Amino acid sequence: RTLLRPRTPLEELDAAIERGEIEPYFQPIFDLRTGDIFGAELLARWIRPDGKVISPARFIELAEETGRIQPMTWHLLRTALADLRSLLRGDAHFKLSINISPRHFVCEGFVDELRGIVREAGVGARQITLELTEREAFEDPARAAAVVAEVRRLGFKVAIDDVGIGHSGLSQIQNLRADILKVDKFFIDSVNRDESAVIMIGMLVRLAEEMKMTIVAEGIEAREQVETLIECGVGSGQGYVVSPPVPAKSFLELVANRTGRDAAGD
Ligand code: C2E
Ligand code: CA
Ligand code: CA
């Protein structure tokens, strides 16, 4: 075996997919005021046989470029729905967010496959949020907007991810008509140091209100940020202040222990 040529990154990725080494981790999404965990974002991790955890920054792009992202996304969603089954079925308000690559989102058959998987798991479409990044512009914005309208008509929620750092300015927000804006960590980082970050977030809060969207602040690391974000009018958040992304078992324990406690006050 050692005499075989080294495998290419793609061969390694295929082998990892084949062996089921790409797994969902979960990061809580919580109410900033109460600390209640009302949702989770699914974040992919590659768990090597030796236990080493590889970050998605190392393999998502390759998966996107080679079409592996599609089977990978469906595998992650199926696994996550099974992992969080009791939570999703026991609490109709609990939401699971999943990152969808823009190219995959506009693919033929995307909506049917999504519906099939969610229905098979016995989970309501309302409990699933699709996160679409603003980092990449859609090649065909009209088609993207049509798919957003279709999935929303079926009950799914749509979030625009990484808001504020993409190249599309505000046009993505106007075009897609999503339910949720996820404000990028970039603004959250400086919220207690730089008045302009507070102004920007305030502006996004007003924009969201006018367009009947809600806001989730990403990458919150400190209690003081929670306080300032509440003052800005932000309702929900995500970040190391509550928990990094963790495996399903730890996530379920966290929810059981944490629900009802105050994120800003313990
Ligand atoms: P993202 O969707 O913006 O996810 C948020 C990232 O911020 C995650 O990185 C998360 O671990 C990190 N994060 C959350 N809170 C904090 C914090 O308080 N401090 C800091 N420093 N970081 C925080 P992660 O898991 O490494 O994922 C990176 C990106 O990879 C994601 O960014 C997303 O764009 C992509 N990604 C991950 N999983 C998937 C997937 O299943 N499908 C697709 N298409 N993309 C994925
Ligand atoms: Ca995301
Ligand atoms: Ca993000």
PDB file of C-alpha atoms and ligand atoms in Angstrom:
ATOM      1  CA  ARG A   1       0.000   0.000   0.000  1.00  0.00           C
ATOM      2  CA  THR A   2       2.779   2.393   0.894  1.00  0.00           C
ATOM      3  CA  LEU A   3       4.135   1.887  -2.606  1.00  0.00           C
ATOM      4  CA  LEU A   4       1.021   3.384  -4.153  1.00  0.00           C
ATOM      5  CA  ARG A   5       1.276   6.946  -5.411  1.00  0.00           C
ATOM      6  CA  PRO A   6       0.018   9.603  -2.981  1.00  0.00           C
ATOM      7  CA  ARG A   7      -3.635  10.290  -3.407  1.00  0.00           C
ATOM      8  CA  THR A   8      -4.866  13.587  -4.771  1.00  0.00           C
ATOM      9  CA  PRO A   9      -6.957  15.823  -2.478  1.00  0.00           C
ATOM     10  CA  LEU A  10     -10.049  14.842  -4.471  1.00  0.00           C
ATOM     11  CA  GLU A  11      -9.360  11.113  -4.103  1.00  0.00           C
ATOM     12  CA  GLU A  12      -8.952  11.633  -0.373  1.00  0.00           C
ATOM     13  CA  LEU A  13     -12.205  13.588  -0.198  1.00  0.00           C
ATOM     14  CA  ASP A  14     -14.049  10.880  -2.146  1.00  0.00           C
ATOM     15  CA  ALA A  15     -12.706   8.231   0.186  1.00  0.00           C
ATOM     16  CA  ALA A  16     -13.786  10.318   3.182  1.00  0.00           C
ATOM     17  CA  ILE A  17     -17.299  10.705   1.765  1.00  0.00           C
ATOM     18  CA  GLU A  18     -17.402   6.987   1.000  1.00  0.00           C
ATOM     19  CA  ARG A  19     -16.399   6.118   4.598  1.00  0.00           C
ATOM     20  CA  GLY A  20     -18.870   8.610   6.096  1.00  0.00           C
ATOM     21  CA  GLU A  21     -16.121  10.755   7.634  1.00  0.00           C
ATOM     22  CA  ILE A  22     -17.870  14.045   6.823  1.00  0.00           C
ATOM     23  CA  GLU A  23     -20.143  14.706   9.790  1.00  0.00           C
ATOM     24  CA  PRO A  24     -22.386  17.471  11.065  1.00  0.00           C
ATOM     25  CA  TYR A  25     -21.368  19.591  14.036  1.00  0.00           C
ATOM     26  CA  PHE A  26     -23.913  21.933  15.568  1.00  0.00           C
ATOM     27  CA  GLN A  27     -23.624  25.470  16.879  1.00  0.00           C
ATOM     28  CA  PRO A  28     -26.447  26.922  18.964  1.00  0.00           C
ATOM     29  CA  ILE A  29     -28.495  29.886  17.763  1.00  0.00           C
ATOM     30  CA  PHE A  30     -29.906  31.646  20.801  1.00  0.00           C
ATOM     31  CA  ASP A  31     -32.189  34.430  21.983  1.00  0.00           C
ATOM     32  CA  LEU A  32     -29.872  37.247  23.094  1.00  0.00           C
ATOM     33  CA  ARG A  33     -32.136  38.302  25.970  1.00  0.00           C
ATOM     34  CA  THR A  34     -33.111  34.968  27.471  1.00  0.00           C
ATOM     35  CA  GLY A  35     -30.215  32.795  26.355  1.00  0.00           C
ATOM     36  CA  ASP A  36     -32.721  30.216  25.094  1.00  0.00           C
ATOM     37  CA  ILE A  37     -31.261  27.993  22.392  1.00  0.00           C
ATOM     38  CA  PHE A  38     -33.939  27.823  19.712  1.00  0.00           C
ATOM     39  CA  GLY A  39     -31.911  26.522  16.814  1.00  0.00           C
ATOM     40  CA  ALA A  40     -28.679  25.101  15.484  1.00  0.00           C
ATOM     41  CA  GLU A  41     -26.480  25.730  12.491  1.00  0.00           C
ATOM     42  CA  LEU A  42     -25.100  22.597  10.887  1.00  0.00           C
ATOM     43  CA  LEU A  43     -21.372  23.004  10.177  1.00  0.00           C
ATOM     44  CA  ALA A  44     -19.511  20.255   8.347  1.00  0.00           C
ATOM     45  CA  ARG A  45     -16.466  18.577   9.870  1.00  0.00           C
ATOM     46  CA  TRP A  46     -14.195  15.913   8.403  1.00  0.00           C
ATOM     47  CA  ILE A  47     -13.359  13.453  11.179  1.00  0.00           C
ATOM     48  CA  ARG A  48     -10.233  11.475  10.256  1.00  0.00           C
ATOM     49  CA  PRO A  49      -9.930   7.863  11.440  1.00  0.00           C
ATOM     50  CA  ASP A  50      -7.313   9.039  13.984  1.00  0.00           C
ATOM     51  CA  GLY A  51      -9.884  11.458  15.432  1.00  0.00           C
ATOM     52  CA  LYS A  52      -8.357  14.573  13.908  1.00  0.00           C
ATOM     53  CA  VAL A  53     -11.035  17.144  13.019  1.00  0.00           C
ATOM     54  CA  ILE A  54     -10.621  18.989   9.731  1.00  0.00           C
ATOM     55  CA  SER A  55     -12.303  22.361   9.244  1.00  0.00           C
ATOM     56  CA  PRO A  56     -14.647  23.004   6.286  1.00  0.00           C
ATOM     57  CA  ALA A  57     -12.314  25.758   5.064  1.00  0.00           C
ATOM     58  CA  ARG A  58     -10.058  22.885   3.922  1.00  0.00           C
ATOM     59  CA  PHE A  59     -12.609  20.910   1.867  1.00  0.00           C
ATOM     60  CA  ILE A  60     -15.853  22.795   1.066  1.00  0.00           C
ATOM     61  CA  GLU A  61     -14.371  24.695  -1.862  1.00  0.00           C
ATOM     62  CA  LEU A  62     -13.005  21.515  -3.433  1.00  0.00           C
ATOM     63  CA  ALA A  63     -16.368  19.832  -2.891  1.00  0.00           C
ATOM     64  CA  GLU A  64     -18.115  22.765  -4.570  1.00  0.00           C
ATOM     65  CA  GLU A  65     -15.774  22.803  -7.554  1.00  0.00           C
ATOM     66  CA  THR A  66     -16.121  19.069  -8.141  1.00  0.00           C
ATOM     67  CA  GLY A  67     -19.859  18.638  -7.564  1.00  0.00           C
ATOM     68  CA  ARG A  68     -19.260  16.629  -4.364  1.00  0.00           C
ATOM     69  CA  ILE A  69     -21.042  19.326  -2.367  1.00  0.00           C
ATOM     70  CA  GLN A  70     -24.434  17.998  -3.453  1.00  0.00           C
ATOM     71  CA  PRO A  71     -24.252  14.430  -2.121  1.00  0.00           C
ATOM     72  CA  MET A  72     -22.285  15.794   0.855  1.00  0.00           C
ATOM     73  CA  THR A  73     -24.993  18.337   1.734  1.00  0.00           C
ATOM     74  CA  TRP A  74     -27.757  15.735   1.541  1.00  0.00           C
ATOM     75  CA  HIS A  75     -25.743  13.281   3.634  1.00  0.00           C
ATOM     76  CA  LEU A  76     -25.151  16.008   6.255  1.00  0.00           C
ATOM     77  CA  LEU A  77     -28.826  16.999   6.300  1.00  0.00           C
ATOM     78  CA  ARG A  78     -30.028  13.379   6.650  1.00  0.00           C
ATOM     79  CA  THR A  79     -27.546  12.725   9.439  1.00  0.00           C
ATOM     80  CA  ALA A  80     -28.401  15.980  11.228  1.00  0.00           C
ATOM     81  CA  LEU A  81     -32.135  15.303  11.039  1.00  0.00           C
ATOM     82  CA  ALA A  82     -31.547  11.880  12.559  1.00  0.00           C
ATOM     83  CA  ASP A  83     -29.184  13.257  15.224  1.00  0.00           C
ATOM     84  CA  LEU A  84     -31.612  16.005  16.307  1.00  0.00           C
ATOM     85  CA  ARG A  85     -34.750  13.996  15.698  1.00  0.00           C
ATOM     86  CA  SER A  86     -36.071  14.115  19.271  1.00  0.00           C
ATOM     87  CA  LEU A  87     -35.401  17.845  19.570  1.00  0.00           C
ATOM     88  CA  LEU A  88     -36.983  18.717  16.215  1.00  0.00           C
ATOM     89  CA  ARG A  89     -40.024  16.549  16.792  1.00  0.00           C
ATOM     90  CA  GLY A  90     -40.444  17.510  20.433  1.00  0.00           C
ATOM     91  CA  ASP A  91     -40.251  21.264  19.842  1.00  0.00           C
ATOM     92  CA  ALA A  92     -41.961  22.536  16.688  1.00  0.00           C
ATOM     93  CA  HIS A  93     -40.219  25.907  17.144  1.00  0.00           C
ATOM     94  CA  PHE A  94     -36.723  24.455  17.076  1.00  0.00           C
ATOM     95  CA  LYS A  95     -34.912  25.236  13.827  1.00  0.00           C
ATOM     96  CA  LEU A  96     -32.041  23.617  11.986  1.00  0.00           C
ATOM     97  CA  SER A  97     -29.997  25.818   9.635  1.00  0.00           C
ATOM     98  CA  ILE A  98     -27.955  24.376   6.819  1.00  0.00           C
ATOM     99  CA  ASN A  99     -25.452  26.089   4.512  1.00  0.00           C
ATOM    100  CA  ILE A 100     -26.298  25.652   0.854  1.00  0.00           C
ATOM    101  CA  SER A 101     -23.742  26.397  -1.808  1.00  0.00           C
ATOM    102  CA  PRO A 102     -25.205  28.896  -4.321  1.00  0.00           C
ATOM    103  CA  ARG A 103     -24.503  26.611  -7.287  1.00  0.00           C
ATOM    104  CA  HIS A 104     -26.283  23.716  -5.607  1.00  0.00           C
ATOM    105  CA  PHE A 105     -29.274  25.882  -4.662  1.00  0.00           C
ATOM    106  CA  VAL A 106     -30.150  26.664  -8.273  1.00  0.00           C
ATOM    107  CA  CYS A 107     -29.613  23.069  -9.510  1.00  0.00           C
ATOM    108  CA  GLU A 108     -32.381  21.130 -11.194  1.00  0.00           C
ATOM    109  CA  GLY A 109     -34.037  18.901  -8.616  1.00  0.00           C
ATOM    110  CA  PHE A 110     -32.728  20.751  -5.543  1.00  0.00           C
ATOM    111  CA  VAL A 111     -36.170  21.565  -4.145  1.00  0.00           C
ATOM    112  CA  ASP A 112     -37.581  18.055  -4.680  1.00  0.00           C
ATOM    113  CA  GLU A 113     -34.632  16.398  -2.975  1.00  0.00           C
ATOM    114  CA  LEU A 114     -34.815  18.838  -0.044  1.00  0.00           C
ATOM    115  CA  ARG A 115     -38.542  18.236   0.411  1.00  0.00           C
ATOM    116  CA  GLY A 116     -38.120  14.479   0.192  1.00  0.00           C
ATOM    117  CA  ILE A 117     -35.406  14.321   2.847  1.00  0.00           C
ATOM    118  CA  VAL A 118     -37.226  16.627   5.274  1.00  0.00           C
ATOM    119  CA  ARG A 119     -40.546  14.863   4.799  1.00  0.00           C
ATOM    120  CA  GLU A 120     -38.956  11.452   5.285  1.00  0.00           C
ATOM    121  CA  ALA A 121     -37.535  12.653   8.600  1.00  0.00           C
ATOM    122  CA  GLY A 122     -41.017  13.719   9.714  1.00  0.00           C
ATOM    123  CA  VAL A 123     -39.879  17.294  10.282  1.00  0.00           C
ATOM    124  CA  GLY A 124     -41.811  20.409   9.224  1.00  0.00           C
ATOM    125  CA  ALA A 125     -40.371  22.584   6.450  1.00  0.00           C
ATOM    126  CA  ARG A 126     -40.766  25.539   8.858  1.00  0.00           C
ATOM    127  CA  GLN A 127     -38.069  24.031  11.018  1.00  0.00           C
ATOM    128  CA  ILE A 128     -35.443  24.158   8.279  1.00  0.00           C
ATOM    129  CA  THR A 129     -33.505  27.306   7.371  1.00  0.00           C
ATOM    130  CA  LEU A 130     -31.385  27.427   4.232  1.00  0.00           C
ATOM    131  CA  GLU A 131     -28.366  29.723   4.532  1.00  0.00           C
ATOM    132  CA  LEU A 132     -27.194  31.347   1.311  1.00  0.00           C
ATOM    133  CA  THR A 133     -23.948  33.253   1.456  1.00  0.00           C
ATOM    134  CA  GLU A 134     -23.638  36.804   0.232  1.00  0.00           C
ATOM    135  CA  ARG A 135     -19.922  36.227  -0.458  1.00  0.00           C
ATOM    136  CA  GLU A 136     -20.661  34.815  -3.884  1.00  0.00           C
ATOM    137  CA  ALA A 137     -23.056  36.468  -6.294  1.00  0.00           C
ATOM    138  CA  PHE A 138     -25.552  34.222  -8.100  1.00  0.00           C
ATOM    139  CA  GLU A 139     -24.841  33.858 -11.806  1.00  0.00           C
ATOM    140  CA  ASP A 140     -28.541  34.166 -12.505  1.00  0.00           C
ATOM    141  CA  PRO A 141     -30.110  36.349  -9.788  1.00  0.00           C
ATOM    142  CA  ALA A 142     -33.631  35.965 -11.205  1.00  0.00           C
ATOM    143  CA  ARG A 143     -33.396  32.171 -11.018  1.00  0.00           C
ATOM    144  CA  ALA A 144     -32.050  32.368  -7.450  1.00  0.00           C
ATOM    145  CA  ALA A 145     -34.934  34.639  -6.431  1.00  0.00           C
ATOM    146  CA  ALA A 146     -37.415  32.209  -8.009  1.00  0.00           C
ATOM    147  CA  VAL A 147     -35.982  29.265  -6.035  1.00  0.00           C
ATOM    148  CA  VAL A 148     -36.094  31.329  -2.824  1.00  0.00           C
ATOM    149  CA  ALA A 149     -39.763  32.124  -3.516  1.00  0.00           C
ATOM    150  CA  GLU A 150     -40.479  28.453  -4.193  1.00  0.00           C
ATOM    151  CA  VAL A 151     -38.840  27.086  -1.034  1.00  0.00           C
ATOM    152  CA  ARG A 152     -40.478  29.807   1.068  1.00  0.00           C
ATOM    153  CA  ARG A 153     -43.865  28.936  -0.415  1.00  0.00           C
ATOM    154  CA  LEU A 154     -43.235  25.375   0.771  1.00  0.00           C
ATOM    155  CA  GLY A 155     -42.578  26.716   4.273  1.00  0.00           C
ATOM    156  CA  PHE A 156     -38.771  26.636   4.445  1.00  0.00           C
ATOM    157  CA  LYS A 157     -36.952  29.667   5.859  1.00  0.00           C
ATOM    158  CA  VAL A 158     -34.145  31.362   3.963  1.00  0.00           C
ATOM    159  CA  ALA A 159     -31.271  33.284   5.534  1.00  0.00           C
ATOM    160  CA  ILE A 160     -28.715  35.483   3.833  1.00  0.00           C
ATOM    161  CA  ASP A 161     -25.366  34.603   5.382  1.00  0.00           C
ATOM    162  CA  ASP A 162     -22.286  36.793   5.881  1.00  0.00           C
ATOM    163  CA  VAL A 163     -24.283  39.988   5.392  1.00  0.00           C
ATOM    164  CA  GLY A 164     -22.130  43.068   5.042  1.00  0.00           C
ATOM    165  CA  ILE A 165     -18.956  41.555   3.630  1.00  0.00           C
ATOM    166  CA  GLY A 166     -20.136  40.207   0.268  1.00  0.00           C
ATOM    167  CA  HIS A 167     -19.503  41.799  -3.087  1.00  0.00           C
ATOM    168  CA  SER A 168     -23.142  42.223  -3.941  1.00  0.00           C
ATOM    169  CA  GLY A 169     -23.799  45.274  -1.771  1.00  0.00           C
ATOM    170  CA  LEU A 170     -27.449  45.360  -0.796  1.00  0.00           C
ATOM    171  CA  SER A 171     -28.700  43.934  -4.096  1.00  0.00           C
ATOM    172  CA  GLN A 172     -28.733  40.344  -2.805  1.00  0.00           C
ATOM    173  CA  ILE A 173     -31.015  41.418   0.050  1.00  0.00           C
ATOM    174  CA  GLN A 174     -33.363  43.221  -2.299  1.00  0.00           C
ATOM    175  CA  ASN A 175     -33.377  40.430  -4.869  1.00  0.00           C
ATOM    176  CA  LEU A 176     -33.683  37.318  -2.706  1.00  0.00           C
ATOM    177  CA  ARG A 177     -36.450  38.310  -0.254  1.00  0.00           C
ATOM    178  CA  ALA A 178     -35.203  36.130   2.562  1.00  0.00           C
ATOM    179  CA  ASP A 179     -36.540  35.705   6.106  1.00  0.00           C
ATOM    180  CA  ILE A 180     -33.327  36.208   8.041  1.00  0.00           C
ATOM    181  CA  LEU A 181     -30.150  38.281   7.764  1.00  0.00           C
ATOM    182  CA  LYS A 182     -27.045  36.857   9.386  1.00  0.00           C
ATOM    183  CA  VAL A 183     -24.744  39.774  10.151  1.00  0.00           C
ATOM    184  CA  ASP A 184     -21.116  38.820   9.679  1.00  0.00           C
ATOM    185  CA  LYS A 185     -18.699  38.491  12.598  1.00  0.00           C
ATOM    186  CA  PHE A 186     -16.679  41.354  11.110  1.00  0.00           C
ATOM    187  CA  PHE A 187     -19.212  43.867  12.523  1.00  0.00           C
ATOM    188  CA  ILE A 188     -19.743  41.994  15.792  1.00  0.00           C
ATOM    189  CA  ASP A 189     -15.990  41.993  16.525  1.00  0.00           C
ATOM    190  CA  SER A 190     -15.760  45.759  16.695  1.00  0.00           C
ATOM    191  CA  VAL A 191     -19.161  46.518  18.177  1.00  0.00           C
ATOM    192  CA  ASN A 192     -17.691  47.668  21.506  1.00  0.00           C
ATOM    193  CA  ARG A 193     -14.704  49.452  20.016  1.00  0.00           C
ATOM    194  CA  ASP A 194     -16.000  51.247  16.992  1.00  0.00           C
ATOM    195  CA  GLU A 195     -19.138  53.395  16.919  1.00  0.00           C
ATOM    196  CA  SER A 196     -19.436  52.849  13.159  1.00  0.00           C
ATOM    197  CA  ALA A 197     -20.094  49.108  13.685  1.00  0.00           C
ATOM    198  CA  VAL A 198     -23.018  50.047  15.950  1.00  0.00           C
ATOM    199  CA  ILE A 199     -24.312  52.405  13.268  1.00  0.00           C
ATOM    200  CA  MET A 200     -24.058  49.718  10.582  1.00  0.00           C
ATOM    201  CA  ILE A 201     -25.843  47.142  12.735  1.00  0.00           C
ATOM    202  CA  GLY A 202     -28.537  49.684  13.623  1.00  0.00           C
ATOM    203  CA  MET A 203     -29.042  50.306   9.929  1.00  0.00           C
ATOM    204  CA  LEU A 204     -29.378  46.569   9.209  1.00  0.00           C
ATOM    205  CA  VAL A 205     -31.878  46.224  12.085  1.00  0.00           C
ATOM    206  CA  ARG A 206     -34.069  48.953  10.593  1.00  0.00           C
ATOM    207  CA  LEU A 207     -33.727  47.472   7.122  1.00  0.00           C
ATOM    208  CA  ALA A 208     -34.744  44.057   8.456  1.00  0.00           C
ATOM    209  CA  GLU A 209     -37.749  45.530  10.258  1.00  0.00           C
ATOM    210  CA  GLU A 210     -38.950  47.342   7.153  1.00  0.00           C
ATOM    211  CA  MET A 211     -38.556  44.186   5.075  1.00  0.00           C
ATOM    212  CA  LYS A 212     -40.076  41.904   7.736  1.00  0.00           C
ATOM    213  CA  MET A 213     -36.869  39.963   8.284  1.00  0.00           C
ATOM    214  CA  THR A 214     -35.139  38.965  11.505  1.00  0.00           C
ATOM    215  CA  ILE A 215     -31.465  39.365  12.358  1.00  0.00           C
ATOM    216  CA  VAL A 216     -28.962  36.880  13.722  1.00  0.00           C
ATOM    217  CA  ALA A 217     -25.571  38.228  14.833  1.00  0.00           C
ATOM    218  CA  GLU A 218     -22.699  35.838  14.091  1.00  0.00           C
ATOM    219  CA  GLY A 219     -19.461  35.222  15.931  1.00  0.00           C
ATOM    220  CA  ILE A 220     -20.371  36.690  19.340  1.00  0.00           C
ATOM    221  CA  GLU A 221     -17.498  35.964  21.692  1.00  0.00           C
ATOM    222  CA  ALA A 222     -18.097  38.227  24.699  1.00  0.00           C
ATOM    223  CA  ARG A 223     -20.907  39.134  27.078  1.00  0.00           C
ATOM    224  CA  GLU A 224     -20.410  42.855  26.402  1.00  0.00           C
ATOM    225  CA  GLN A 225     -21.160  42.205  22.733  1.00  0.00           C
ATOM    226  CA  VAL A 226     -24.459  40.569  23.704  1.00  0.00           C
ATOM    227  CA  GLU A 227     -25.400  43.710  25.684  1.00  0.00           C
ATOM    228  CA  THR A 228     -24.520  46.094  22.877  1.00  0.00           C
ATOM    229  CA  LEU A 229     -26.316  43.979  20.277  1.00  0.00           C
ATOM    230  CA  ILE A 230     -29.481  43.974  22.402  1.00  0.00           C
ATOM    231  CA  GLU A 231     -29.238  47.779  22.578  1.00  0.00           C
ATOM    232  CA  CYS A 232     -28.925  47.830  18.778  1.00  0.00           C
ATOM    233  CA  GLY A 233     -32.196  45.900  18.531  1.00  0.00           C
ATOM    234  CA  VAL A 234     -30.730  42.526  17.485  1.00  0.00           C
ATOM    235  CA  GLY A 235     -32.790  39.567  18.724  1.00  0.00           C
ATOM    236  CA  SER A 236     -30.711  36.464  18.136  1.00  0.00           C
ATOM    237  CA  GLY A 237     -27.114  35.383  17.916  1.00  0.00           C
ATOM    238  CA  GLN A 238     -24.545  32.705  17.561  1.00  0.00           C
ATOM    239  CA  GLY A 239     -20.985  32.479  18.818  1.00  0.00           C
ATOM    240  CA  TYR A 240     -18.384  31.105  21.187  1.00  0.00           C
ATOM    241  CA  VAL A 241     -19.999  33.103  24.030  1.00  0.00           C
ATOM    242  CA  VAL A 242     -22.506  30.239  24.214  1.00  0.00           C
ATOM    243  CA  SER A 243     -20.653  27.461  22.368  1.00  0.00           C
ATOM    244  CA  PRO A 244     -18.463  26.634  19.379  1.00  0.00           C
ATOM    245  CA  PRO A 245     -19.840  24.054  16.929  1.00  0.00           C
ATOM    246  CA  VAL A 246     -19.920  20.664  18.707  1.00  0.00           C
ATOM    247  CA  PRO A 247     -20.893  17.063  17.868  1.00  0.00           C
ATOM    248  CA  ALA A 248     -24.579  16.100  18.161  1.00  0.00           C
ATOM    249  CA  LYS A 249     -24.268  14.440  21.566  1.00  0.00           C
ATOM    250  CA  SER A 250     -22.634  17.498  23.159  1.00  0.00           C
ATOM    251  CA  PHE A 251     -25.122  19.782  21.439  1.00  0.00           C
ATOM    252  CA  LEU A 252     -28.100  17.880  22.861  1.00  0.00           C
ATOM    253  CA  GLU A 253     -26.551  17.993  26.348  1.00  0.00           C
ATOM    254  CA  LEU A 254     -25.947  21.708  25.996  1.00  0.00           C
ATOM    255  CA  VAL A 255     -29.567  22.367  25.017  1.00  0.00           C
ATOM    256  CA  ALA A 256     -30.855  20.267  27.904  1.00  0.00           C
ATOM    257  CA  ASN A 257     -28.685  22.149  30.427  1.00  0.00           C
ATOM    258  CA  ARG A 258     -28.851  25.579  28.966  1.00  0.00           C
ATOM    259  CA  THR A 259     -32.425  26.301  27.893  1.00  0.00           C
ATOM    260  CA  GLY A 260     -34.057  28.981  29.986  1.00  0.00           C
ATOM    261  CA  ARG A 261     -30.851  30.454  31.359  1.00  0.00           C
ATOM    262  CA  ASP A 262     -29.653  33.943  30.587  1.00  0.00           C
ATOM    263  CA  ALA A 263     -26.876  34.130  27.964  1.00  0.00           C
ATOM    264  CA  ALA A 264     -25.800  37.505  29.243  1.00  0.00           C
ATOM    265  CA  GLY A 265     -26.070  36.828  32.911  1.00  0.00           C
ATOM    266  CA  ASP A 266     -24.502  33.580  34.076  1.00  0.00           C
TER     267      ASP A 266
HETATM  268  P1  C2E B   1     -20.356  30.267   8.130  1.00  0.00           P
HETATM  269  O1  C2E B   1     -21.567  29.648   7.536  1.00  0.00           O
HETATM  270  O2  C2E B   1     -20.291  31.748   8.161  1.00  0.00           O
HETATM  271  O3  C2E B   1     -20.251  29.657   9.591  1.00  0.00           O
HETATM  272  C1  C2E B   1     -19.830  30.370  10.715  1.00  0.00           C
HETATM  273  C2  C2E B   1     -18.380  30.091  11.013  1.00  0.00           C
HETATM  274  O4  C2E B   1     -17.954  30.916  12.090  1.00  0.00           O
HETATM  275  C3  C2E B   1     -18.111  28.654  11.451  1.00  0.00           C
HETATM  276  O5  C2E B   1     -16.832  28.287  10.974  1.00  0.00           O
HETATM  277  C4  C2E B   1     -18.098  28.783  12.974  1.00  0.00           C
HETATM  278  O6  C2E B   1     -17.348  27.751  13.602  1.00  0.00           O
HETATM  279  C5  C2E B   1     -17.431  30.113  13.123  1.00  0.00           C
HETATM  280  N1  C2E B   1     -17.793  30.763  14.388  1.00  0.00           N
HETATM  281  C6  C2E B   1     -18.987  30.753  15.017  1.00  0.00           C
HETATM  282  N2  C2E B   1     -18.959  31.493  16.145  1.00  0.00           N
HETATM  283  C7  C2E B   1     -17.706  31.992  16.243  1.00  0.00           C
HETATM  284  C8  C2E B   1     -17.046  32.837  17.196  1.00  0.00           C
HETATM  285  O7  C2E B   1     -17.623  33.290  18.194  1.00  0.00           O
HETATM  286  N3  C2E B   1     -15.747  33.135  16.947  1.00  0.00           N
HETATM  287  C9  C2E B   1     -15.072  32.671  15.857  1.00  0.00           C
HETATM  288  N4  C2E B   1     -13.797  33.010  15.698  1.00  0.00           N
HETATM  289  N5  C2E B   1     -15.666  31.866  14.932  1.00  0.00           N
HETATM  290  C10 C2E B   1     -16.970  31.537  15.121  1.00  0.00           C
HETATM  291  P2  C2E B   1     -16.595  26.856  10.304  1.00  0.00           P
HETATM  292  O8  C2E B   1     -17.414  25.819  10.979  1.00  0.00           O
HETATM  293  O9  C2E B   1     -15.119  26.661  10.222  1.00  0.00           O
HETATM  294  O10 C2E B   1     -17.186  27.033   8.834  1.00  0.00           O
HETATM  295  C11 C2E B   1     -16.600  27.914   7.925  1.00  0.00           C
HETATM  296  C12 C2E B   1     -17.465  28.091   6.711  1.00  0.00           C
HETATM  297  O11 C2E B   1     -17.505  26.888   5.932  1.00  0.00           O
HETATM  298  C13 C2E B   1     -18.918  28.396   7.026  1.00  0.00           C
HETATM  299  O12 C2E B   1     -19.025  29.758   7.370  1.00  0.00           O
HETATM  300  C14 C2E B   1     -19.582  28.025   5.730  1.00  0.00           C
HETATM  301  O13 C2E B   1     -19.442  29.069   4.790  1.00  0.00           O
HETATM  302  C15 C2E B   1     -18.748  26.842   5.266  1.00  0.00           C
HETATM  303  N6  C2E B   1     -19.452  25.594   5.615  1.00  0.00           N
HETATM  304  C16 C2E B   1     -19.411  24.877   6.747  1.00  0.00           C
HETATM  305  N7  C2E B   1     -20.186  23.782   6.648  1.00  0.00           N
HETATM  306  C17 C2E B   1     -20.737  23.809   5.422  1.00  0.00           C
HETATM  307  C18 C2E B   1     -21.651  22.953   4.721  1.00  0.00           C
HETATM  308  O14 C2E B   1     -22.136  21.919   5.210  1.00  0.00           O
HETATM  309  N8  C2E B   1     -21.984  23.326   3.429  1.00  0.00           N
HETATM  310  C19 C2E B   1     -21.493  24.463   2.861  1.00  0.00           C
HETATM  311  N9  C2E B   1     -21.890  24.751   1.588  1.00  0.00           N
HETATM  312  N10 C2E B   1     -20.648  25.284   3.492  1.00  0.00           N
HETATM  313  C20 C2E B   1     -20.270  24.966   4.754  1.00  0.00           C
HETATM  314 CA    CA B   2     -23.686  29.882   7.701  1.00  0.00          CA
HETATM  315 CA    CA B   3     -21.651  33.401   8.231  1.00  0.00          CA
END
